Structure formats: structure tokens, C-alpha cells
Amino acid sequence: MDDYNLEEETAFVVEDVSKIVKESIEGVIGGNAYQQRRVNQWTTNVVEQCLSQLNKLEKPFKYIVNCVIMQKNGAGLHVTSSCFWDNTTDRSCAVNWENQSMHCIVCVFGLAI
Amino acid sequence: MTGMEDYQNGNEGSFNSEEAETVVKECIENVVGGDDYSQSQVNKWTASIVERCLTQLVKQGKPYKYMVTCAVMQKTGAGLHTANSCYWDTAMDGSCTVRWENRTMYCVVSVFAVTVA
């Protein structure tokens, strides 16, 4: 029982992180249409909010949060990532969000300390 | 000897983002330099770019874990913004972002390097 709890406390749980990211995105840009003069502030707010919520989980991880916001006008966009890390302890999670006027892609990388 | 250390910022272990930038620029040029945006190829391009960058970085043999992200976007006038935030050891860990473009597309590659304890 103890081992299971310890593992849970120190593991990167993709579902929890995904939920945090979705809530952060919704909180910052949910309901808004793409606006050039605000998008700089939005990307900053999304990453900062995600990071502070992740830190509250108090798990032994270093985090990297990456956010891309793109206006919808028919352009193609591809985002890929590749990682050289410890396969047993490190994880990533990518969340795709969109509304009528923009796409938002957030990637979280968690590296065990 | 002290002079040399100061010139190198006194910390041999910190991430050299200029060196990483050179590596990344070469990888991008090699994969998409001279090509026009092509929907059927872009998946392959982004995968090649990240894999190539990662291989070159790992070859340097430094004690880092790496994360490489690549975004390729067609030029049609749409706005694109990216932001990163990191919770890490600010003395030892680092990142570098390279923006590249040609006539038909933008390519943004970010490298994050985290020291292995």
C-alpha cells in the first residue's frame, strides 16, 4: 500500500496535467475571438497559469510548458517534439484546443528530479 | 586560468544556447531549405527536424536531457504566437528558440536542456 502511494505521489499523471492545462486555457482565452494585440498576453498567461497549477501538485519534477496560438484562416500548422530523457520517469502531455477563431496547442514536459 | 573561466561565464556546466542555435539552424536548412510548403510532406519535415536536432545535440556528449519542439506554419497571413515557461534550475538549465522562414512557410524550433542530477 505504501509503495503504491509513493509511486502515485511522485509520478507524472497525464490526466491530471491535461485537466490543469485545459482549465488554464479556458480560463485565459475561453470565449474570446483572436485579437492580435492581446495574443501576446494570452500566451504568457496560459503558460504561467499552467506552471503555477503544476507546481501546486508538489511533485519532484522540473516542468517546461510550451503554448502556440494560431489564428484560423486556413493555414496549415504542424507541431512536433522529440525528447532525449529518462523513459521510466519523464513524461509529456499535449493538449489541443480550439474555438471559432483560433487554435491553441499546449505541450507540458515533466522531468523527474 | 581564472581569466579563461570568466570569459566562459565561469560555469562550464551551463547550457550554451549559441552553440545549440547553430546546430538547429543547420538542421532546419538541411531538411526544408529550398522547399515550398507542402501539406503532404510537412509531417515528415517536422519529424526530421526534431530528430536531427536531437541527434546532433546528444552527440555533444553533455550531461543533459533534451526536449526539441518544432512548429511549421504555412504563410497565409495568419498570426502565430508561441510562449514558454519553465520551472527548473536557472543556473544550469537553458533553452534556445530559432525562428526561420522562407517564401512559403515559417519554422519555429525550441530546444530545452535540463541537467541530469
Coordinates of N, CA and C in Angstrom, one line a residue:
Chain A
M1 N 0.9 -1.2 0.0 CA 0.0 0.0 0.0 C 0.9 1.2 0.0
D2 N 1.9 1.2 0.9 CA 2.8 2.4 0.9 C 3.5 2.6 -0.4
D3 N 4.0 1.5 -1.0 CA 4.7 1.7 -2.3 C 3.8 2.3 -3.3
Y4 N 2.6 1.9 -3.4 CA 1.6 2.4 -4.4 C 1.4 3.9 -4.2
N5 N 1.3 4.4 -2.9 CA 1.0 5.8 -2.6 C 2.3 6.6 -3.0
L6 N 3.5 6.1 -2.7 CA 4.7 6.8 -3.0 C 4.8 7.0 -4.5
E7 N 4.5 5.9 -5.2 CA 4.6 6.0 -6.7 C 3.6 7.0 -7.3
E8 N 2.4 7.0 -6.7 CA 1.4 8.0 -7.2 C 1.8 9.4 -6.9
E9 N 2.4 9.6 -5.7 CA 2.8 11.0 -5.3 C 4.0 11.5 -6.2
T10 N 4.8 10.6 -6.7 CA 6.0 11.1 -7.5 C 5.9 10.8 -9.0
A11 N 4.7 10.3 -9.4 CA 4.6 10.1 -10.9 C 3.9 11.2 -11.6
F12 N 4.2 11.3 -12.9 CA 3.6 12.4 -13.7 C 2.3 11.8 -14.2
V13 N 1.2 12.3 -13.8 CA -0.1 11.7 -14.2 C -0.7 12.6 -15.3
V14 N -0.7 12.0 -16.5 CA -1.0 12.7 -17.7 C -2.4 13.3 -17.6
E15 N -3.4 12.5 -17.0 CA -4.8 13.0 -17.0 C -4.9 14.3 -16.1
D16 N -4.2 14.3 -15.0 CA -4.2 15.4 -14.1 C -3.7 16.7 -14.8
V17 N -2.5 16.4 -15.5 CA -1.9 17.6 -16.1 C -2.7 18.1 -17.3
S18 N -3.3 17.2 -18.0 CA -4.2 17.5 -19.1 C -5.4 18.4 -18.6
K19 N -5.9 18.0 -17.5 CA -7.1 18.7 -16.9 C -6.6 20.2 -16.5
I20 N -5.4 20.2 -15.9 CA -4.9 21.5 -15.5 C -4.7 22.4 -16.7
V21 N -4.2 21.9 -17.8 CA -3.9 22.7 -19.0 C -5.2 23.2 -19.6
K22 N -6.2 22.3 -19.7 CA -7.5 22.7 -20.3 C -8.1 23.8 -19.5
E23 N -8.1 23.7 -18.2 CA -8.7 24.7 -17.3 C -8.0 26.0 -17.5
S24 N -6.6 26.0 -17.6 CA -5.9 27.2 -17.8 C -6.2 27.9 -19.1
I25 N -6.3 27.1 -20.1 CA -6.6 27.7 -21.5 C -8.0 28.3 -21.4
E26 N -9.0 27.5 -20.9 CA -10.3 28.0 -20.8 C -10.4 29.3 -20.0
G27 N -9.7 29.3 -18.9 CA -9.7 30.5 -18.0 C -9.1 31.7 -18.7
V28 N -8.1 31.5 -19.6 CA -7.5 32.7 -20.2 C -8.1 33.1 -21.5
I29 N -8.4 32.2 -22.4 CA -8.9 32.6 -23.7 C -10.3 32.1 -24.0
G30 N -10.9 31.3 -23.2 CA -12.2 30.7 -23.4 C -13.2 31.8 -23.7
G31 N -14.0 31.7 -24.8 CA -15.0 32.8 -25.1 C -14.4 34.0 -25.9
N32 N -13.1 34.0 -26.1 CA -12.6 35.2 -26.8 C -12.3 34.9 -28.3
A33 N -12.4 35.9 -29.1 CA -12.0 35.8 -30.5 C -10.6 36.2 -30.7
Y34 N -9.9 35.7 -31.7 CA -8.4 36.0 -31.9 C -8.3 37.6 -32.0
Q35 N -7.4 38.1 -31.2 CA -7.1 39.5 -31.4 C -5.6 39.7 -31.3
Q36 N -5.0 40.3 -32.4 CA -3.6 40.4 -32.5 C -2.9 41.1 -31.3
R37 N -3.6 42.2 -30.8 CA -3.0 43.0 -29.8 C -3.0 42.3 -28.4
R38 N -3.9 41.2 -28.3 CA -4.0 40.6 -27.0 C -3.2 39.2 -26.9
V39 N -2.9 38.7 -28.1 CA -2.5 37.3 -28.1 C -1.2 37.1 -27.3
N40 N -0.3 38.1 -27.4 CA 1.0 38.1 -26.7 C 0.7 37.8 -25.2
Q41 N -0.2 38.6 -24.6 CA -0.6 38.5 -23.2 C -1.2 37.1 -22.9
W42 N -2.0 36.6 -23.9 CA -2.7 35.4 -23.7 C -1.7 34.2 -23.6
T43 N -0.8 34.1 -24.5 CA 0.2 33.0 -24.5 C 1.0 33.0 -23.1
T44 N 1.4 34.2 -22.7 CA 2.1 34.4 -21.5 C 1.2 33.9 -20.3
N45 N 0.0 34.3 -20.3 CA -0.9 34.0 -19.2 C -1.1 32.5 -19.1
V46 N -1.3 31.9 -20.3 CA -1.6 30.4 -20.4 C -0.4 29.6 -19.8
V47 N 0.8 30.0 -20.2 CA 1.9 29.2 -19.7 C 2.2 29.4 -18.2
E48 N 2.0 30.7 -17.8 CA 2.2 31.0 -16.4 C 1.2 30.3 -15.5
Q49 N -0.1 30.3 -15.9 CA -1.1 29.7 -15.1 C -0.9 28.2 -15.0
C50 N -0.6 27.6 -16.2 CA -0.3 26.1 -16.2 C 0.8 25.8 -15.2
L51 N 1.9 26.6 -15.3 CA 3.1 26.3 -14.5 C 2.8 26.4 -13.0
S52 N 2.0 27.5 -12.6 CA 1.8 27.6 -11.2 C 0.8 26.5 -10.7
Q53 N -0.1 26.1 -11.5 CA -1.0 25.0 -11.1 C -0.2 23.7 -11.0
L54 N 0.7 23.5 -11.9 CA 1.5 22.3 -11.8 C 2.4 22.2 -10.6
N55 N 3.0 23.4 -10.3 CA 3.8 23.4 -9.1 C 3.1 23.1 -7.8
K56 N 1.8 23.5 -7.8 CA 0.9 23.2 -6.6 C 0.8 21.7 -6.4
L57 N 1.0 20.9 -7.4 CA 0.9 19.5 -7.2 C 2.0 19.0 -6.3
E58 N 3.1 19.8 -6.2 CA 4.2 19.5 -5.3 C 4.9 18.1 -5.6
K59 N 5.1 17.9 -6.9 CA 5.7 16.6 -7.3 C 7.2 17.0 -7.6
P60 N 8.1 16.0 -7.5 CA 9.5 16.2 -7.7 C 9.8 16.3 -9.2
F61 N 9.3 17.3 -9.9 CA 9.6 17.5 -11.3 C 10.0 18.9 -11.7
K62 N 10.8 19.0 -12.8 CA 11.1 20.2 -13.4 C 10.0 20.2 -14.6
Y63 N 9.5 21.4 -14.9 CA 8.5 21.5 -15.9 C 8.9 22.4 -17.0
I64 N 8.4 22.1 -18.2 CA 8.6 23.0 -19.4 C 7.2 23.1 -20.0
V65 N 6.6 24.3 -20.1 CA 5.3 24.5 -20.7 C 5.4 25.3 -22.0
N66 N 4.9 24.8 -23.1 CA 5.0 25.5 -24.4 C 3.6 25.7 -24.9
C67 N 3.3 27.0 -25.3 CA 2.0 27.3 -25.8 C 2.1 27.9 -27.2
V68 N 1.3 27.4 -28.2 CA 1.2 28.0 -29.5 C -0.2 28.4 -29.8
I69 N -0.4 29.7 -30.1 CA -1.8 30.2 -30.5 C -1.7 30.6 -32.0
M70 N -2.6 30.1 -32.8 CA -2.7 30.5 -34.2 C -4.1 30.8 -34.6
Q71 N -4.1 32.0 -35.3 CA -5.4 32.4 -35.9 C -5.9 31.4 -36.9
K72 N -7.2 31.3 -37.0 CA -7.7 30.3 -38.0 C -8.0 31.1 -39.3
N73 N -7.2 30.8 -40.3 CA -7.5 31.4 -41.6 C -7.2 30.4 -42.7
G74 N -7.1 29.2 -42.4 CA -6.9 28.2 -43.5 C -5.5 27.7 -43.6
A75 N -4.5 28.4 -42.8 CA -3.1 27.9 -42.9 C -3.0 26.6 -42.3
G76 N -2.0 25.8 -42.8 CA -1.6 24.6 -42.2 C -0.6 24.8 -41.0
L77 N -0.7 24.0 -40.0 CA 0.2 24.1 -38.9 C 0.6 22.7 -38.3
H78 N 1.8 22.4 -38.2 CA 2.3 21.2 -37.6 C 3.2 21.4 -36.5
V79 N 3.0 20.8 -35.3 CA 3.9 20.9 -34.2 C 4.3 19.5 -33.8
T80 N 5.7 19.4 -33.7 CA 6.2 18.0 -33.3 C 7.2 18.3 -32.2
S81 N 7.4 17.3 -31.3 CA 8.5 17.3 -30.4 C 9.2 16.0 -30.2
S82 N 10.5 16.0 -29.9 CA 11.2 14.8 -29.7 C 12.0 15.0 -28.4
C83 N 12.2 14.0 -27.6 CA 12.8 14.2 -26.3 C 13.9 13.1 -26.0
F84 N 15.0 13.6 -25.4 CA 16.0 12.7 -25.0 C 16.1 12.7 -23.5
W85 N 15.5 11.7 -22.8 CA 15.3 11.8 -21.4 C 15.3 10.4 -20.7
D86 N 14.9 10.4 -19.5 CA 14.8 9.1 -18.8 C 13.3 8.5 -19.1
N87 N 13.3 7.5 -19.9 CA 12.0 6.9 -20.3 C 11.1 6.4 -19.2
T88 N 11.8 6.1 -18.1 CA 11.0 5.5 -17.0 C 10.3 6.5 -16.1
T89 N 10.9 7.7 -16.1 CA 10.3 8.7 -15.1 C 9.8 10.0 -15.8
D90 N 10.2 10.3 -17.0 CA 9.8 11.6 -17.6 C 8.7 11.4 -18.5
R91 N 7.8 12.4 -18.6 CA 6.6 12.3 -19.5 C 6.3 13.6 -20.1
S92 N 5.5 13.6 -21.1 CA 5.0 14.8 -21.7 C 3.5 14.7 -21.9
C93 N 2.8 15.8 -22.2 CA 1.4 15.8 -22.4 C 1.1 17.0 -23.3
A94 N 0.3 16.7 -24.4 CA 0.0 17.8 -25.3 C -1.5 17.9 -25.4
V95 N -2.0 19.2 -25.3 CA -3.4 19.5 -25.4 C -3.7 20.4 -26.6
N96 N -4.7 19.9 -27.3 CA -5.2 20.7 -28.5 C -6.5 21.4 -28.1
W97 N -6.6 22.7 -28.3 CA -7.8 23.4 -28.0 C -8.2 24.3 -29.2
E98 N -9.4 24.5 -29.4 CA -9.8 25.5 -30.5 C -11.1 26.1 -30.2
N99 N -11.3 27.2 -30.8 CA -12.7 27.8 -30.8 C -12.9 28.3 -32.3
Q100 N -13.8 29.2 -32.5 CA -14.2 29.5 -33.8 C -13.1 30.3 -34.6
S101 N -12.2 31.0 -33.8 CA -11.3 31.9 -34.5 C -9.8 31.6 -34.3
M102 N -9.5 30.6 -33.4 CA -8.1 30.3 -33.2 C -7.9 28.9 -32.7
H103 N -6.6 28.4 -32.9 CA -6.1 27.1 -32.4 C -5.2 27.4 -31.2
C104 N -5.2 26.5 -30.2 CA -4.2 26.7 -29.1 C -3.7 25.3 -28.8
I105 N -2.3 25.2 -28.9 CA -1.7 23.9 -28.6 C -0.7 24.1 -27.4
V106 N -0.9 23.3 -26.4 CA 0.0 23.4 -25.2 C 0.7 22.1 -25.0
C107 N 2.0 22.2 -24.8 CA 2.8 20.9 -24.5 C 3.4 21.1 -23.1
V108 N 3.3 20.1 -22.3 CA 3.9 20.1 -21.0 C 4.9 19.0 -20.9
F109 N 6.2 19.3 -20.6 CA 7.2 18.2 -20.4 C 7.5 18.2 -18.9
G110 N 7.5 17.0 -18.3 CA 7.8 16.8 -16.9 C 9.0 16.0 -16.7
L111 N 10.1 16.5 -16.1 CA 11.3 15.7 -15.9 C 11.6 15.5 -14.5
A112 N 11.7 14.2 -14.1 CA 11.9 13.9 -12.7 C 13.3 14.4 -12.2
I113 N 13.2 14.9 -11.0 CA 14.4 15.4 -10.4 C 15.1 14.3 -9.7
Chain B
M1 N 44.3 31.3 -15.9 CA 43.2 30.3 -15.9 C 41.9 30.9 -15.4
T2 N 42.1 31.8 -14.4 CA 40.8 32.5 -13.9 C 40.2 33.3 -15.0
G3 N 41.1 34.0 -15.8 CA 40.6 34.8 -16.9 C 39.8 34.0 -17.8
M4 N 40.2 32.8 -18.2 CA 39.5 32.0 -19.1 C 38.1 31.6 -18.6
E5 N 38.1 31.4 -17.3 CA 36.8 31.0 -16.6 C 35.8 32.1 -16.7
D6 N 36.3 33.3 -16.5 CA 35.4 34.5 -16.5 C 34.9 34.6 -17.9
Y7 N 35.7 34.4 -18.9 CA 35.3 34.6 -20.3 C 34.2 33.6 -20.7
Q8 N 34.3 32.4 -20.1 CA 33.3 31.4 -20.4 C 32.1 31.5 -19.4
N9 N 32.0 32.6 -18.7 CA 30.9 32.8 -17.8 C 31.1 32.0 -16.5
G10 N 32.3 31.5 -16.3 CA 32.6 30.9 -15.0 C 31.9 29.6 -14.8
N11 N 31.1 29.1 -15.7 CA 30.3 27.9 -15.3 C 30.3 27.0 -16.5
E12 N 31.2 26.0 -16.5 CA 31.3 25.1 -17.7 C 30.0 24.3 -17.8
G13 N 29.3 24.2 -16.7 CA 28.1 23.3 -16.8 C 26.9 23.9 -17.4
S14 N 26.8 25.2 -17.6 CA 25.6 25.8 -18.0 C 25.4 25.7 -19.5
F15 N 24.1 25.8 -19.9 CA 23.8 25.5 -21.3 C 24.3 26.5 -22.3
N16 N 24.9 26.1 -23.4 CA 25.4 27.1 -24.4 C 24.4 27.2 -25.5
S17 N 23.6 28.3 -25.3 CA 22.5 28.4 -26.3 C 22.9 28.9 -27.7
E18 N 24.1 29.5 -27.8 CA 24.6 29.9 -29.1 C 24.9 28.7 -29.9
E19 N 25.6 27.8 -29.2 CA 26.0 26.6 -29.9 C 24.8 25.8 -30.4
A20 N 23.8 25.7 -29.5 CA 22.6 25.0 -29.9 C 21.9 25.7 -31.1
E21 N 21.9 27.0 -31.1 CA 21.3 27.7 -32.2 C 21.9 27.4 -33.5
T22 N 23.2 27.3 -33.5 CA 23.9 26.9 -34.8 C 23.5 25.5 -35.2
V23 N 23.5 24.6 -34.3 CA 23.1 23.3 -34.6 C 21.7 23.2 -35.2
V24 N 20.7 24.0 -34.6 CA 19.3 24.0 -35.0 C 19.2 24.6 -36.4
K25 N 19.9 25.7 -36.7 CA 19.7 26.4 -38.0 C 20.2 25.4 -39.1
E26 N 21.3 24.7 -38.8 CA 21.8 23.8 -39.9 C 20.8 22.7 -40.1
C27 N 20.2 22.2 -39.1 CA 19.2 21.1 -39.2 C 18.0 21.5 -40.1
I28 N 17.5 22.7 -39.8 CA 16.3 23.3 -40.5 C 16.7 23.4 -42.0
E29 N 17.8 24.1 -42.2 CA 18.3 24.3 -43.6 C 18.4 23.0 -44.4
N30 N 18.9 22.0 -43.7 CA 19.1 20.7 -44.4 C 17.8 20.0 -44.7
V31 N 16.8 20.2 -43.9 CA 15.5 19.5 -44.1 C 14.6 20.3 -45.0
V32 N 14.4 21.6 -44.7 CA 13.4 22.3 -45.6 C 14.0 23.4 -46.4
G33 N 15.3 23.7 -46.2 CA 15.8 24.8 -47.0 C 15.6 24.6 -48.5
G34 N 15.0 25.6 -49.2 CA 14.8 25.5 -50.6 C 13.4 24.8 -51.0
D35 N 12.7 24.3 -50.0 CA 11.4 23.7 -50.3 C 10.2 24.7 -50.1
D36 N 9.1 24.5 -50.8 CA 7.9 25.2 -50.6 C 7.0 24.4 -49.7
Y37 N 6.1 25.1 -48.9 CA 5.2 24.4 -48.0 C 4.4 23.4 -48.8
S38 N 4.4 22.1 -48.3 CA 3.7 21.1 -48.9 C 3.0 20.3 -47.8
Q39 N 1.6 20.2 -47.9 CA 0.9 19.6 -46.8 C 1.2 18.1 -46.7
S40 N 1.5 17.5 -47.8 CA 1.8 16.0 -47.8 C 3.2 15.7 -47.2
Q41 N 4.1 16.7 -47.2 CA 5.4 16.5 -46.7 C 5.7 17.1 -45.3
V42 N 4.9 18.0 -44.8 CA 5.2 18.7 -43.6 C 5.3 17.8 -42.4
N43 N 4.5 16.8 -42.3 CA 4.6 15.8 -41.2 C 6.0 15.2 -41.1
K44 N 6.5 14.8 -42.3 CA 7.8 14.2 -42.4 C 8.9 15.3 -42.0
W45 N 8.7 16.5 -42.4 CA 9.7 17.5 -42.2 C 9.8 17.8 -40.7
T46 N 8.7 18.0 -40.0 CA 8.8 18.3 -38.6 C 9.5 17.2 -37.8
A47 N 9.1 16.0 -38.2 CA 9.7 14.8 -37.5 C 11.2 14.8 -37.8
S48 N 11.6 15.0 -39.1 CA 13.1 15.0 -39.4 C 13.8 16.1 -38.7
I49 N 13.2 17.3 -38.6 CA 13.9 18.4 -37.9 C 14.2 18.1 -36.5
V50 N 13.1 17.6 -35.7 CA 13.3 17.4 -34.3 C 14.3 16.2 -34.1
E51 N 14.2 15.2 -34.9 CA 15.1 14.0 -34.7 C 16.6 14.4 -35.0
R52 N 16.8 15.2 -36.1 CA 18.1 15.6 -36.5 C 18.7 16.5 -35.4
C53 N 17.9 17.5 -34.9 CA 18.4 18.4 -33.8 C 18.8 17.6 -32.6
L54 N 18.0 16.7 -32.2 CA 18.2 15.9 -31.0 C 19.5 15.0 -31.2
T55 N 19.6 14.4 -32.3 CA 20.8 13.6 -32.6 C 22.1 14.4 -32.5
Q56 N 22.1 15.6 -33.1 CA 23.3 16.5 -33.1 C 23.6 16.9 -31.7
L57 N 22.5 17.3 -30.9 CA 22.7 17.8 -29.5 C 23.3 16.7 -28.6
V58 N 22.7 15.5 -28.8 CA 23.2 14.4 -27.9 C 24.6 14.0 -28.2
K59 N 25.0 14.2 -29.5 CA 26.4 13.9 -29.9 C 27.4 14.7 -29.2
Q60 N 27.0 15.9 -28.7 CA 27.9 16.8 -28.0 C 28.3 16.1 -26.6
G61 N 27.6 15.1 -26.2 CA 28.0 14.3 -25.1 C 27.9 15.1 -23.7
K62 N 27.0 16.1 -23.7 CA 26.9 16.8 -22.4 C 25.9 16.2 -21.5
P63 N 26.0 16.4 -20.2 CA 25.0 15.7 -19.3 C 23.7 16.4 -19.2
Y64 N 22.9 16.3 -20.3 CA 21.6 17.0 -20.4 C 20.6 16.1 -20.9
K65 N 19.3 16.3 -20.4 CA 18.1 15.8 -21.1 C 17.7 16.9 -22.0
Y66 N 17.2 16.5 -23.2 CA 16.8 17.5 -24.2 C 15.3 17.3 -24.6
M67 N 14.7 18.4 -24.8 CA 13.3 18.4 -25.5 C 13.4 19.4 -26.6
V68 N 13.1 18.9 -27.8 CA 13.1 19.8 -29.0 C 11.7 19.8 -29.6
T69 N 11.2 21.0 -29.8 CA 9.8 21.2 -30.4 C 9.9 22.0 -31.7
C70 N 9.2 21.6 -32.7 CA 9.2 22.3 -33.9 C 7.8 22.6 -34.4
A71 N 7.6 23.8 -34.9 CA 6.3 24.2 -35.4 C 6.5 24.7 -36.8
V72 N 5.8 24.1 -37.8 CA 5.9 24.6 -39.2 C 4.6 25.2 -39.6
M73 N 4.5 26.4 -40.1 CA 3.3 27.0 -40.5 C 3.3 27.6 -41.9
Q74 N 2.3 27.3 -42.6 CA 2.2 27.9 -44.0 C 2.0 29.4 -43.9
K75 N 2.6 30.1 -44.8 CA 2.4 31.6 -44.8 C 1.1 31.9 -45.6
T76 N 0.1 32.3 -44.8 CA -1.1 32.8 -45.4 C -1.6 34.1 -44.8
G77 N -0.8 34.7 -43.9 CA -1.2 35.9 -43.3 C -1.8 35.7 -41.9
A78 N -1.9 34.4 -41.5 CA -2.4 34.2 -40.1 C -1.4 34.6 -39.1
G79 N -1.9 34.9 -37.9 CA -1.0 35.3 -36.8 C -0.6 34.0 -36.0
L80 N 0.6 34.0 -35.6 CA 1.1 32.8 -34.8 C 1.9 33.3 -33.6
H81 N 1.5 32.9 -32.4 CA 2.3 33.3 -31.2 C 2.7 32.1 -30.4
T82 N 3.9 32.0 -29.9 CA 4.3 30.9 -29.0 C 4.9 31.5 -27.8
A83 N 4.7 30.8 -26.7 CA 5.3 31.2 -25.4 C 5.8 30.0 -24.6
N84 N 6.8 30.1 -23.8 CA 7.3 29.0 -23.0 C 7.5 29.5 -21.6
S85 N 7.2 28.6 -20.6 CA 7.5 29.0 -19.2 C 8.2 27.7 -18.6
C86 N 9.2 27.9 -17.8 CA 9.9 26.7 -17.3 C 10.2 26.8 -15.8
Y87 N 10.0 25.7 -15.2 CA 10.3 25.6 -13.7 C 11.5 24.7 -13.6
W88 N 12.7 25.2 -13.4 CA 13.9 24.4 -13.4 C 15.0 25.1 -12.7
D89 N 16.2 24.6 -12.8 CA 17.4 25.2 -12.2 C 17.9 26.3 -13.1
T90 N 17.7 27.5 -12.7 CA 18.1 28.6 -13.7 C 19.6 28.7 -13.9
A91 N 20.4 28.2 -13.0 CA 21.9 28.3 -13.2 C 22.3 27.3 -14.3
M92 N 21.7 26.1 -14.3 CA 22.3 25.1 -15.1 C 21.5 24.8 -16.4
D93 N 20.2 25.0 -16.3 CA 19.3 24.6 -17.4 C 19.1 25.8 -18.3
G94 N 18.8 25.5 -19.6 CA 18.6 26.6 -20.5 C 17.8 26.2 -21.7
S95 N 17.4 27.2 -22.5 CA 16.7 26.9 -23.7 C 17.1 27.8 -24.9
C96 N 16.8 27.5 -26.1 CA 17.1 28.4 -27.2 C 16.0 28.2 -28.2
T97 N 15.5 29.3 -28.8 CA 14.5 29.2 -29.8 C 15.0 29.9 -31.1
V98 N 14.7 29.1 -32.2 CA 15.2 29.6 -33.5 C 14.0 29.8 -34.4
R99 N 13.9 31.0 -35.0 CA 12.8 31.3 -36.0 C 13.4 31.4 -37.4
W100 N 12.8 30.6 -38.3 CA 13.3 30.5 -39.6 C 12.2 30.7 -40.6
E101 N 12.4 31.3 -41.7 CA 11.3 31.4 -42.7 C 11.9 31.4 -44.1
N102 N 11.0 31.0 -45.0 CA 11.3 31.2 -46.4 C 10.1 31.8 -47.1
R103 N 9.9 31.7 -48.4 CA 8.8 32.4 -49.0 C 7.4 31.9 -48.6
T104 N 7.4 30.6 -48.3 CA 6.0 30.0 -48.2 C 5.8 29.4 -46.8
M105 N 6.7 29.4 -45.9 CA 6.5 28.9 -44.5 C 7.4 29.5 -43.4
Y106 N 6.9 29.4 -42.2 CA 7.6 29.7 -41.0 C 8.0 28.4 -40.3
C107 N 9.1 28.4 -39.6 CA 9.5 27.3 -38.8 C 10.1 27.8 -37.5
V108 N 9.5 27.4 -36.4 CA 10.0 27.8 -35.1 C 10.4 26.6 -34.3
V109 N 11.7 26.5 -34.0 CA 12.2 25.3 -33.2 C 12.7 25.8 -31.8
S110 N 12.2 25.1 -30.8 CA 12.7 25.4 -29.4 C 13.4 24.2 -28.9
V111 N 14.6 24.5 -28.2 CA 15.3 23.4 -27.6 C 15.4 23.7 -26.1
F112 N 15.0 22.7 -25.3 CA 15.1 22.9 -23.8 C 16.1 21.9 -23.3
A113 N 17.1 22.3 -22.5 CA 18.1 21.4 -22.0 C 18.1 21.5 -20.4
V114 N 17.9 20.3 -19.8 CA 17.8 20.2 -18.4 C 18.9 19.3 -17.9
T115 N 19.7 19.7 -16.9 CA 20.8 18.9 -16.4 C 20.3 17.6 -15.7
V116 N 21.1 16.6 -15.9 CA 20.9 15.4 -15.2 C 21.6 15.4 -13.9
A117 N 20.9 15.2 -12.8 CA 21.5 15.3 -11.5 C 22.7 14.4 -11.3

